[in-house]
Short mmCIF file of C-alpha atoms and ligand atoms in Angstrom, two decimals:
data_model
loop_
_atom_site.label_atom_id
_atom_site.label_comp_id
_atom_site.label_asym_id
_atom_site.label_seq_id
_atom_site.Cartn_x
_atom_site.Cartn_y
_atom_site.Cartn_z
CA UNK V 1 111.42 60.28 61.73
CA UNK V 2 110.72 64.04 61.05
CA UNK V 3 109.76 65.33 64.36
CA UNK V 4 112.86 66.34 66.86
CA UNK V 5 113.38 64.86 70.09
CA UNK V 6 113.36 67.61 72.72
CA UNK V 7 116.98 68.14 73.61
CA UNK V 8 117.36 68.12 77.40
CA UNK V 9 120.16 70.72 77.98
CA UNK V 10 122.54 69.37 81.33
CA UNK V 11 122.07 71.69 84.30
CA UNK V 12 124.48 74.37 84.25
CA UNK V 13 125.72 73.33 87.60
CA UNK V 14 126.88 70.40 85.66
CA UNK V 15 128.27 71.81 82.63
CA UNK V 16 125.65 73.24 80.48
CA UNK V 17 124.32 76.32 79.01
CA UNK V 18 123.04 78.69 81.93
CA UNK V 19 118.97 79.50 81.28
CA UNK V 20 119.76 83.00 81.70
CA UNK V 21 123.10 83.97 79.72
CA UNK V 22 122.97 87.49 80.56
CA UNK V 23 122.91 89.18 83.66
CA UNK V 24 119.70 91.07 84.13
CA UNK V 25 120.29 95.14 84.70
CA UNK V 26 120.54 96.19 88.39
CA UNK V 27 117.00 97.97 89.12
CA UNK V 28 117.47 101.82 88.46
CA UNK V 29 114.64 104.12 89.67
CA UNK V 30 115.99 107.09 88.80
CA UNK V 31 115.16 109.09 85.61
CA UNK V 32 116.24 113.00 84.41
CA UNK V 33 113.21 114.01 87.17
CA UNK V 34 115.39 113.12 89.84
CA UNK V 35 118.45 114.60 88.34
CA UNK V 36 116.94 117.99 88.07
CA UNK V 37 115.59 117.81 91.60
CA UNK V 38 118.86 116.90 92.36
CA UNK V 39 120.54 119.70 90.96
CA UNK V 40 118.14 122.21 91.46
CA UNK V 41 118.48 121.76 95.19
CA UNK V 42 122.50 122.20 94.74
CA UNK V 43 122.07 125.41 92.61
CA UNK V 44 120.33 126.99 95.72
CA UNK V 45 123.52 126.56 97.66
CA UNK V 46 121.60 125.08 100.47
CA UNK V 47 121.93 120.94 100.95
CA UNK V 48 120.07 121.13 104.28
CA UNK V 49 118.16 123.73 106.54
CA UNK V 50 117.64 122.46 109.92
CA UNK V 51 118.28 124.50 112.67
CA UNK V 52 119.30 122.53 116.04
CA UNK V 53 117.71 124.92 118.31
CA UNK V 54 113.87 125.64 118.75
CA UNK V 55 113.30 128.04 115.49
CA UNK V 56 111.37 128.38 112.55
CA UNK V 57 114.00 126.17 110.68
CA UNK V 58 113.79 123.18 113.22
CA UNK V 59 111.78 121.22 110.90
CA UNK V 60 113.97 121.09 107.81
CA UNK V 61 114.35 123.11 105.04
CA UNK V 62 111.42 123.61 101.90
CA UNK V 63 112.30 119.79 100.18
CA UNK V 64 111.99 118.34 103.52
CA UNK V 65 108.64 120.15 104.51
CA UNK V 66 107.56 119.47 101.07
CA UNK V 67 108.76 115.65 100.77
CA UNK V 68 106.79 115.28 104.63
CA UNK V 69 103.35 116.72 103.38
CA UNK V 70 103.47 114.81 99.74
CA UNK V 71 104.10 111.37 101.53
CA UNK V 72 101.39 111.93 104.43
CA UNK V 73 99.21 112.87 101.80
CA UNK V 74 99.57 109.87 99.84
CA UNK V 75 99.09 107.87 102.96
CA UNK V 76 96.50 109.13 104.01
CA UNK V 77 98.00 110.05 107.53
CA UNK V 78 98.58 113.38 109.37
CA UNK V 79 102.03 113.36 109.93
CA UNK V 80 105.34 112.75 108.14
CA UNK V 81 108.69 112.68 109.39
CA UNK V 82 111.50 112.87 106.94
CA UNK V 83 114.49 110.98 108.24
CA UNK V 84 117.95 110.05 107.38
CA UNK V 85 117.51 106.29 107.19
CA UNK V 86 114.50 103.39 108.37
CA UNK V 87 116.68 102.71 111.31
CA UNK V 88 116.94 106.12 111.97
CA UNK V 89 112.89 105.95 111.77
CA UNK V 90 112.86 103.09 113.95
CA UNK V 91 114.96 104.39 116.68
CA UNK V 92 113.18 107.30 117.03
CA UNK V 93 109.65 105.34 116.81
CA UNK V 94 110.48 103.88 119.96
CA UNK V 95 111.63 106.73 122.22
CA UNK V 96 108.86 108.75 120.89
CA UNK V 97 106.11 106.17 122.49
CA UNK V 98 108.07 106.66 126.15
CA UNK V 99 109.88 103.01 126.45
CA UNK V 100 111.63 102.85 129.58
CA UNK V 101 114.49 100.42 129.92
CA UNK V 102 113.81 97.27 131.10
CA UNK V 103 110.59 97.28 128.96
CA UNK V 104 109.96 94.64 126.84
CA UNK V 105 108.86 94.86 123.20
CA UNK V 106 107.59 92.29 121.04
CA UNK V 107 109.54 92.14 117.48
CA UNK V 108 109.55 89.50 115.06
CA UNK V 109 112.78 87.16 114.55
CA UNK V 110 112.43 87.45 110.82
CA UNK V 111 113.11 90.60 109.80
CA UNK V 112 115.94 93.01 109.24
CA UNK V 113 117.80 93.55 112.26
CA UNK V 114 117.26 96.85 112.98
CA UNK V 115 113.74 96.45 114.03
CA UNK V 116 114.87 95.19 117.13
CA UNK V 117 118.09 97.36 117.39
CA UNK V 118 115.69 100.04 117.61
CA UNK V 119 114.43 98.71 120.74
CA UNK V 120 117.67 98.27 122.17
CA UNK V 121 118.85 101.72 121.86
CA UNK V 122 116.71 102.58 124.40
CA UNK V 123 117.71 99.90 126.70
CA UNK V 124 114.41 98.10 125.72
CA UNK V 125 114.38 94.37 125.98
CA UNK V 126 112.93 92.49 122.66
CA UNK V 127 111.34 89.57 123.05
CA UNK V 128 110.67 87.67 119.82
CA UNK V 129 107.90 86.00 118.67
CA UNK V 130 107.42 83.58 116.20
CA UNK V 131 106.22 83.84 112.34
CA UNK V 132 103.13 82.87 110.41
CA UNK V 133 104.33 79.91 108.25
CA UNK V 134 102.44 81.33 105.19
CA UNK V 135 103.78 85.49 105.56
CA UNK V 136 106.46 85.19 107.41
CA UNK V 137 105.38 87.95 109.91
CA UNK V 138 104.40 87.99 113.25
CA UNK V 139 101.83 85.12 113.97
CA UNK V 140 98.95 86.82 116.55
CA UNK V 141 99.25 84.09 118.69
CA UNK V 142 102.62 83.99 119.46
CA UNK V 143 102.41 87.70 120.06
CA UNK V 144 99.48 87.20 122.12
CA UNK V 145 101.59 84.21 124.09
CA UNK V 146 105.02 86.27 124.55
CA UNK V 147 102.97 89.12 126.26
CA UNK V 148 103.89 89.94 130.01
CA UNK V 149 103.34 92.38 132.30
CA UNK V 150 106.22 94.24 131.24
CA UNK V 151 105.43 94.17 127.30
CA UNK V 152 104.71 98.25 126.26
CA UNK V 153 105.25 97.30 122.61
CA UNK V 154 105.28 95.52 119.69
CA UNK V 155 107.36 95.98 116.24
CA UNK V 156 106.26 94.80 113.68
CA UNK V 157 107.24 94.04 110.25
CA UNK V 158 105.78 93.49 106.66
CA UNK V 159 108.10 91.59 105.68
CA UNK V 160 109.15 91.12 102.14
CA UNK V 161 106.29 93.52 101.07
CA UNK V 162 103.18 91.60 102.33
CA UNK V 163 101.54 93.35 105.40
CA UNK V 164 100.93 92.17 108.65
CA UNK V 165 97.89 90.97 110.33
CA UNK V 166 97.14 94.17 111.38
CA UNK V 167 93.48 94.17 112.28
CA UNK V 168 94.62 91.37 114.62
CA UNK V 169 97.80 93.15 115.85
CA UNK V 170 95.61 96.50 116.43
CA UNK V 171 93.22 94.51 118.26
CA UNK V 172 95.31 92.53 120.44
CA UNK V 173 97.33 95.90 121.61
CA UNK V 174 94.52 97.98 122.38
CA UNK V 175 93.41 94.99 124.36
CA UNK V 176 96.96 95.12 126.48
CA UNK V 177 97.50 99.10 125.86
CA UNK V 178 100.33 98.58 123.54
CA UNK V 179 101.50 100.96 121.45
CA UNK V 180 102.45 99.25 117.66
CA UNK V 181 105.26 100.72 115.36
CA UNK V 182 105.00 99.19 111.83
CA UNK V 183 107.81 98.41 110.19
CA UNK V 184 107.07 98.99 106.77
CA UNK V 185 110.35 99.39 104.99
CA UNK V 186 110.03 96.38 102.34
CA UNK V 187 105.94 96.71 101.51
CA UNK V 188 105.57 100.60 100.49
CA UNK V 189 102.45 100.92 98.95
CA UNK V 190 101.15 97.51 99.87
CA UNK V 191 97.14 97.36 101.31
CA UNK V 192 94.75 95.17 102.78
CA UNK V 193 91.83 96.82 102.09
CA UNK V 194 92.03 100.09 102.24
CA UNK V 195 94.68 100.26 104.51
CA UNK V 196 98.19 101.09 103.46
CA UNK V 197 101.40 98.96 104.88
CA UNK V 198 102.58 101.30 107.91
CA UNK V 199 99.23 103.11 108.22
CA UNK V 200 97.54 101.72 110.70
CA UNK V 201 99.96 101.18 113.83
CA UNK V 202 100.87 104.07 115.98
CA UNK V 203 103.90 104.73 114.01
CA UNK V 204 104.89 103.58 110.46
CA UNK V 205 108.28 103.48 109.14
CA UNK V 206 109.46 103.24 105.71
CA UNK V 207 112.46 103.05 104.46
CA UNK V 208 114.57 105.00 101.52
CA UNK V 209 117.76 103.05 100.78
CA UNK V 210 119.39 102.32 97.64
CA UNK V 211 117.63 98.29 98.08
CA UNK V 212 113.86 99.52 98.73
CA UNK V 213 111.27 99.82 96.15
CA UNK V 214 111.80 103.77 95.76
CA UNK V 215 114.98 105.29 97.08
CA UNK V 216 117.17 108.15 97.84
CA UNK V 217 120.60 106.64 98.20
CA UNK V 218 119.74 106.70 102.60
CA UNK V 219 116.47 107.95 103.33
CA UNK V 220 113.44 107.60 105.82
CA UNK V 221 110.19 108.46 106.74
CA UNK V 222 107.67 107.80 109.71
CA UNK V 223 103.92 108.47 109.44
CA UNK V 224 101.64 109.03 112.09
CA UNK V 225 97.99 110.35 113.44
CA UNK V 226 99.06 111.29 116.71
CA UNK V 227 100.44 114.60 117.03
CA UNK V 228 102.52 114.34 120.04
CA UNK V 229 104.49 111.29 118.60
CA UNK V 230 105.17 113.13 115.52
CA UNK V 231 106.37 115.96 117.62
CA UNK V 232 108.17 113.76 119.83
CA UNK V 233 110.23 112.30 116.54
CA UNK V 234 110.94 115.49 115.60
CA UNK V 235 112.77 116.18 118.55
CA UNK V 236 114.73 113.23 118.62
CA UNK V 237 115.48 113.81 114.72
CA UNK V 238 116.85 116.91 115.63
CA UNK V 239 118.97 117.20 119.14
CA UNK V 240 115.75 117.56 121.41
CA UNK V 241 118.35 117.85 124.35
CA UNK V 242 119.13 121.44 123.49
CA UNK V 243 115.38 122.26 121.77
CA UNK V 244 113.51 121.02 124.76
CA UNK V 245 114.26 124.13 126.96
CA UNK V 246 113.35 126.20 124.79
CA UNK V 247 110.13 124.63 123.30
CA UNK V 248 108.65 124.52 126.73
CA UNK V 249 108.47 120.95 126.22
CA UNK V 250 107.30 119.37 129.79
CA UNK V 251 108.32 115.67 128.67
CA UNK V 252 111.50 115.01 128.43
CA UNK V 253 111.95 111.48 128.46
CA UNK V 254 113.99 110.11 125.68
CA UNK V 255 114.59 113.15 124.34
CA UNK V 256 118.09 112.13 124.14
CA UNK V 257 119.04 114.45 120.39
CA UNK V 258 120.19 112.57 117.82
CA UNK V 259 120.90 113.55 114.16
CA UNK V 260 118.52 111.93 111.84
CA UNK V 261 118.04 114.40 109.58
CA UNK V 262 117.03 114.09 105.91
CA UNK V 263 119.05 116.35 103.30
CA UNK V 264 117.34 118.80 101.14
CA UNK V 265 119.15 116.68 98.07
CA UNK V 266 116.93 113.68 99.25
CA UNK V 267 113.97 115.07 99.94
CA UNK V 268 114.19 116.54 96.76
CA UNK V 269 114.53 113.23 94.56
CA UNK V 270 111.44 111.93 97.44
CA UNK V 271 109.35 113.81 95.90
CA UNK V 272 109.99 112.41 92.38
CA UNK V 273 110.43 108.91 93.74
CA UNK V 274 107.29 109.25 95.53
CA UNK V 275 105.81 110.24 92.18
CA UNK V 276 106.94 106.60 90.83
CA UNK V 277 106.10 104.47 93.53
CA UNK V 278 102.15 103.12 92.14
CA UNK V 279 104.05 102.29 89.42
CA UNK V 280 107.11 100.74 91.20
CA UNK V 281 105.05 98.51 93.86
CA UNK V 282 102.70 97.42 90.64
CA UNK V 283 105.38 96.21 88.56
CA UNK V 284 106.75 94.16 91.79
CA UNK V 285 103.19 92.90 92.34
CA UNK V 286 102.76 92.02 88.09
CA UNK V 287 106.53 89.98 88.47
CA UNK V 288 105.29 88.25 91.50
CA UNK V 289 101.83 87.23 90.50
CA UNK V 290 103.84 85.65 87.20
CA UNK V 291 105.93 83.73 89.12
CA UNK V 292 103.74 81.75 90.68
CA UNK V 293 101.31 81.62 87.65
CA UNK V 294 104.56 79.86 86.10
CA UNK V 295 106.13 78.00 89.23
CA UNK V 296 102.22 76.41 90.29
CA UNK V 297 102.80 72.21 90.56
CA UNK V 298 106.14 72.18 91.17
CA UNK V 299 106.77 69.09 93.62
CA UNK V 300 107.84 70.36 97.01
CA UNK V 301 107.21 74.00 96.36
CA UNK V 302 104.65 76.38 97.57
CA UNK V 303 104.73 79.82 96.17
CA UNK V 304 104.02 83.10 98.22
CA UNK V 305 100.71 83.71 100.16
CA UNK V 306 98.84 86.42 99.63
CA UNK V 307 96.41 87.14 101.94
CA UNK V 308 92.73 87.79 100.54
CA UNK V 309 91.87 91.35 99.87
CA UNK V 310 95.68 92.09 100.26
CA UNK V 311 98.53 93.42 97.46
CA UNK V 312 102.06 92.12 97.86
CA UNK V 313 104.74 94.31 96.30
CA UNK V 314 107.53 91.94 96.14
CA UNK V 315 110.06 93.14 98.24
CA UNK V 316 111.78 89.40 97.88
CA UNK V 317 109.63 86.45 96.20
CA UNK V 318 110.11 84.03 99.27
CA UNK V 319 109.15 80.18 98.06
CA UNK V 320 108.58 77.34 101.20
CA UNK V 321 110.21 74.06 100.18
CA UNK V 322 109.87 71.06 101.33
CA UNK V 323 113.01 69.77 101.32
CA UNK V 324 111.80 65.82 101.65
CA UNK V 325 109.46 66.13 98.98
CA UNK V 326 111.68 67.07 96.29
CA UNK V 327 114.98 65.08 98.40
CA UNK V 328 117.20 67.70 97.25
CA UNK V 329 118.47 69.63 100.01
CA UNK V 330 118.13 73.34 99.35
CA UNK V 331 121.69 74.64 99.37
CA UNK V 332 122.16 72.20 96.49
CA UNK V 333 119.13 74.20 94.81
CA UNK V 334 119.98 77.09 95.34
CA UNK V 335 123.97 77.02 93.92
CA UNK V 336 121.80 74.97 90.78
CA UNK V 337 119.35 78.03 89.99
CA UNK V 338 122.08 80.30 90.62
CA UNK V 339 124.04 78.12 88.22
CA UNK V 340 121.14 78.94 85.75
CA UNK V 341 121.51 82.42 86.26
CA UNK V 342 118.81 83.10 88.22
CA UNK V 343 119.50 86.52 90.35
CA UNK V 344 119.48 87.01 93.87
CA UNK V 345 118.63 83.51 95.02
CA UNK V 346 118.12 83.37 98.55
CA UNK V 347 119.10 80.55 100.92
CA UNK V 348 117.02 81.35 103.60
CA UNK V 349 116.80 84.48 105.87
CA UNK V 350 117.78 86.46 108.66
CA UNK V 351 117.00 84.84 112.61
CA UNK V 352 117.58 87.75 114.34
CA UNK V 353 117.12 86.14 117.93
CA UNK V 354 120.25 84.24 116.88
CA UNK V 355 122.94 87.08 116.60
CA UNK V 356 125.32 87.29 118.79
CA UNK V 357 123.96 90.58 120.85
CA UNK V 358 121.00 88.34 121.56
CA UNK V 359 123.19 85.33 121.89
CA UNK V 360 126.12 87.12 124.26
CA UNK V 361 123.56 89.35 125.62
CA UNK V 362 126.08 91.97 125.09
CA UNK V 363 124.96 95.34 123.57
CA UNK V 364 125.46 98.81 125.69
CA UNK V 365 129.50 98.44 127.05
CA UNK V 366 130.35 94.46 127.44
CA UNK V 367 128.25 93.59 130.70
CA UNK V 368 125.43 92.66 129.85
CA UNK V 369 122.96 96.17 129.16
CA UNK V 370 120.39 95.98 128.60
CA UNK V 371 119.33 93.08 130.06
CA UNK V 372 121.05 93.26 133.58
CA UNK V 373 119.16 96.50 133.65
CA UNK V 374 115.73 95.17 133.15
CA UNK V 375 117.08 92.73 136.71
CA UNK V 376 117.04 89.21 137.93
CA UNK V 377 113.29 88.43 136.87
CA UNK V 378 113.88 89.10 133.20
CA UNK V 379 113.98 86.00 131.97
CA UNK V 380 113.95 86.61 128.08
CA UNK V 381 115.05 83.55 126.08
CA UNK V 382 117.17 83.58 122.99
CA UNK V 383 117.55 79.92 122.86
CA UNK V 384 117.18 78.28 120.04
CA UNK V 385 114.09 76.88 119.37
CA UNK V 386 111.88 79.75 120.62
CA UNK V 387 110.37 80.32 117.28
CA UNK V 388 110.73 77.15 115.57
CA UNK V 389 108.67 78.84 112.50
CA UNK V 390 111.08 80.89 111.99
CA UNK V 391 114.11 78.63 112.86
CA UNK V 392 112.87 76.06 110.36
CA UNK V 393 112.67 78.32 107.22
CA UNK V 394 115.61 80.01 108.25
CA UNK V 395 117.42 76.45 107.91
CA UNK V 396 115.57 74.92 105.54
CA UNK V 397 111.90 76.14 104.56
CA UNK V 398 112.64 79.08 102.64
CA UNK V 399 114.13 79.88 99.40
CA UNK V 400 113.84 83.34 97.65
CA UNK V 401 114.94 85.76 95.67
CA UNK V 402 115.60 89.27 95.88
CA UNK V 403 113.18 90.81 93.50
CA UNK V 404 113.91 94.17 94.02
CA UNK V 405 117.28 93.94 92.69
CA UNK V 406 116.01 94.30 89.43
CA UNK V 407 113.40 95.22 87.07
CA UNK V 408 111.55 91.64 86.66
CA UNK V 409 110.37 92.32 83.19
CA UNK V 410 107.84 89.59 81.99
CA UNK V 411 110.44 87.83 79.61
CA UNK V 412 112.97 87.88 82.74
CA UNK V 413 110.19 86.83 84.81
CA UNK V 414 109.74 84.12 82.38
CA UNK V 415 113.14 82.77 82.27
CA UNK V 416 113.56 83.00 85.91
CA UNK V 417 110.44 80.05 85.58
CA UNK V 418 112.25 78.11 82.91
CA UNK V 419 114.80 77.89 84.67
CA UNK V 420 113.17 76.48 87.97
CA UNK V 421 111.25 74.01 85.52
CA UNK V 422 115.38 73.14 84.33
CA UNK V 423 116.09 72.09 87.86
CA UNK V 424 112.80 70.44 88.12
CA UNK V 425 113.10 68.90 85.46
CA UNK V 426 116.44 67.34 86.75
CA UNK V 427 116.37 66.96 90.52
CA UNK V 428 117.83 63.20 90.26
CA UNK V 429 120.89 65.02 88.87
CA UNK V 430 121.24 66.75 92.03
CA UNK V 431 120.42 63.96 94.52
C1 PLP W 1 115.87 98.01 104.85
C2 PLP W 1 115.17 97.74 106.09
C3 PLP W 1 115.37 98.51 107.25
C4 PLP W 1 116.46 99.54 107.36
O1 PLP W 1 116.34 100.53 106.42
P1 PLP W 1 117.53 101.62 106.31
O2 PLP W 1 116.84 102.73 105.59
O3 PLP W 1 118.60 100.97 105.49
O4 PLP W 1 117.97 101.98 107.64
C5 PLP W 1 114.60 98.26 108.34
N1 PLP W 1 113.68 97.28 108.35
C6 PLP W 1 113.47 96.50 107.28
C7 PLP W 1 112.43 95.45 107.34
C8 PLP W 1 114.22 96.70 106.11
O5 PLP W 1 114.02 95.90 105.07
#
């Protein structure tokens, strides 16, 4: 006999050779552009120019300015607002539209937790609805059913870089006068249609942090149409309670001052990130679309939706198992791919409803704010079981990985797949 049997190498969890040997590189965006815009800024001598006082240098020095109109312009929106972080963003999103406490605002349960945080800053009360099975973000439905007469808002989230339903979302608000703040931190760049991730909604955020697509160490920024919200975050950015006096401004709700400002360093490296991020979201979008090309017909598995006429940039590759199908329960695939080498595997994700603020009801001091403060007929439930989308890939539907942790080159891509087909391949080993 001249031909070679194929030699089936042992799992890795079980002894044998890992699939991938060598850990990939962590993702690095940067490149000499950013260190000269770096050091350029710190050769002027000035690292930030805001003013906290109603002046000509309220709105940030010439990077920030600069780093506002390049982003709005690649948007396609009037207004960017540099600031020092996506929760930053989100915080001031939602005193800019004029929550009162006690309001309630619909957020999703599956999503980083300071969508909602943002909401209780302002002694907001979130009320989360549950997920589409196929996107993981907000299902229109369950929006539509957590609505009361005390909803003002809904947050919402692209999460993991596909957007939202927002034609649906858009329509639904304007329907109940609700104002919508995308949360847009994990799908820069991503469309349906036309329309850019955080574009469409009253206020988009994005974020700039070391883990996002394109980054700035910390970083921020919130888009916008409306002029008054725009000028309303910009207050907030920047210690609106001493600026509000003398701006003549007449409302002064929630123009509680905070410091969210973006340096000049940052806005700096921005505007050579920004430069970078077509090319950034594509090669998320090229490492996705090869995954599932390779990980199609694998029993129990169901790679990522994308919606028709949609991009998905890949913040995480998020798979759907069904667990009885393959009769391997997922923590037990998961420690096997890791085994294999395969980065950033995910076992499961965030239920934000579940945390113990939400859980304890326990957020401003240790009595019970916001909540007591919205009185005895808010009747908000964090039970389990309130989004049992959610709850079920959270605990066992779900298993991703982090694909902007690194580059995804087509070979890695590729031996990310053989090594899925290794498990495969073997799942009575793991029974
Ligand atoms: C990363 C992230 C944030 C927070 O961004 P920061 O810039 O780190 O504050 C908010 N929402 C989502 C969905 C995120 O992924």
């Amino acid at each position: 006999m001249t031909h070679a049997i194929k030699t089936r190498h042992k799992l890795a969890i079980h002894g044998g050779p890992a699939t991938i040997a060598k850990a990939f590189p962590a993702y690095n965006p940067y490149g000499s552009e950013e260190v000269e815009a770096a050091t350029s800024v710190i050769r002027t001598g000035v690292l930030s120019q805001y003013i906290g006082a109603w002046h000509a240098d309220f709105l940030g020095g010439p990077k920030v300015r600069a780093f506002e109109a390049a982003w709005s312009d690649y948007f396609g929106v009037r207004y960017g607002v540099a600031v020092n972080s996506a929760t930053s963003g989100l915080a001031a999103a939602v005193g800019a539209i004029g929550i009162e406490p006690g309001d309630e605002v619909i957020v999703s349960p599956w999503t980083m937790s300071a969508s909602a945080t943002a909401i209780v800053v302002w002694n907001g009360i979130p009320v989360f609805a549950d997920i589409d099975p196929q996107t993981f973000n907000l299902d229109v439905g369950a929006i539509r059913r957590a609505i009361t007469k005390r909803t003002r808002a809904i947050v919402v989230t692209d999460i993991f870089g596909h957007p939202a339903d927002m034609n649906g979302i858009m329509a639904l608000a304007k329907e109940h006068k609700l104002k919508v703040i995308e949360d847009a931190a994990q799908a820069p760049a991503a469309r349906c249609g036309d329309a850019y991730a955080g574009t469409t909604a009253d206020i988009g955020v994005f974020s700039l942090n070391y883990h996002k697509h394109i980054h700035t160490g910390e970083g921020g920024m919130c888009v916008t149409n409306d002029q008054g919200l725009a000028e309303r975050m910009q207050l907030i950015r920047n210690h609106a309670e001493s600026v509000v006096a003398g701006k003549g401004t007449e409302n002064i709700s929630n123009m509680i001052g905070f410091n969210f400002r973006l340096g000049e360093i940052e806005a700096a490296m921005g505007l050579q990130q920004l430069r970078k991020l077509n090319q950034a979201a594509q090669a998320k979008t090229r490492a996705g679309t090869r995954l599932s090309a390779g990980l199609e017909g694998l029993r129990g598995l169901a790679t990522p939706t994308v919606k028709p006429g949609c991009t998905h940039v890949y913040y995480v590759y998020a798979l759907t198992l069904d667990e009885t199908l393959i009769g391997v329960p997922r923590v037990r695939l998961a420690q096997a791919l890791a085994a294999e080498g395969v980065p950033g595997v995910m076992n499961g994700y965030i239920n934000v409803h579940l945390l113990p603020m939400y859980q304890k009801r326990i957020a401003h001091g240790s009595r019970g704010y916001p909540w007591r403060a919205a009185g005895e007929d808010s009747r908000v439930s964090y039970a389990k079981g309130i989004c049992p989308v959610a709850e079920h890939m959270h605990d066992r539907g779900m298993l991703g990985i982090q694909t902007c942790a690194h580059d995804f080159s087509d070979d890695q891509v590729d031996l990310v797949i053989e090594a899925f087909r290794k498990v495969w391949d073997q799942l009575d080993d793991l029974r």
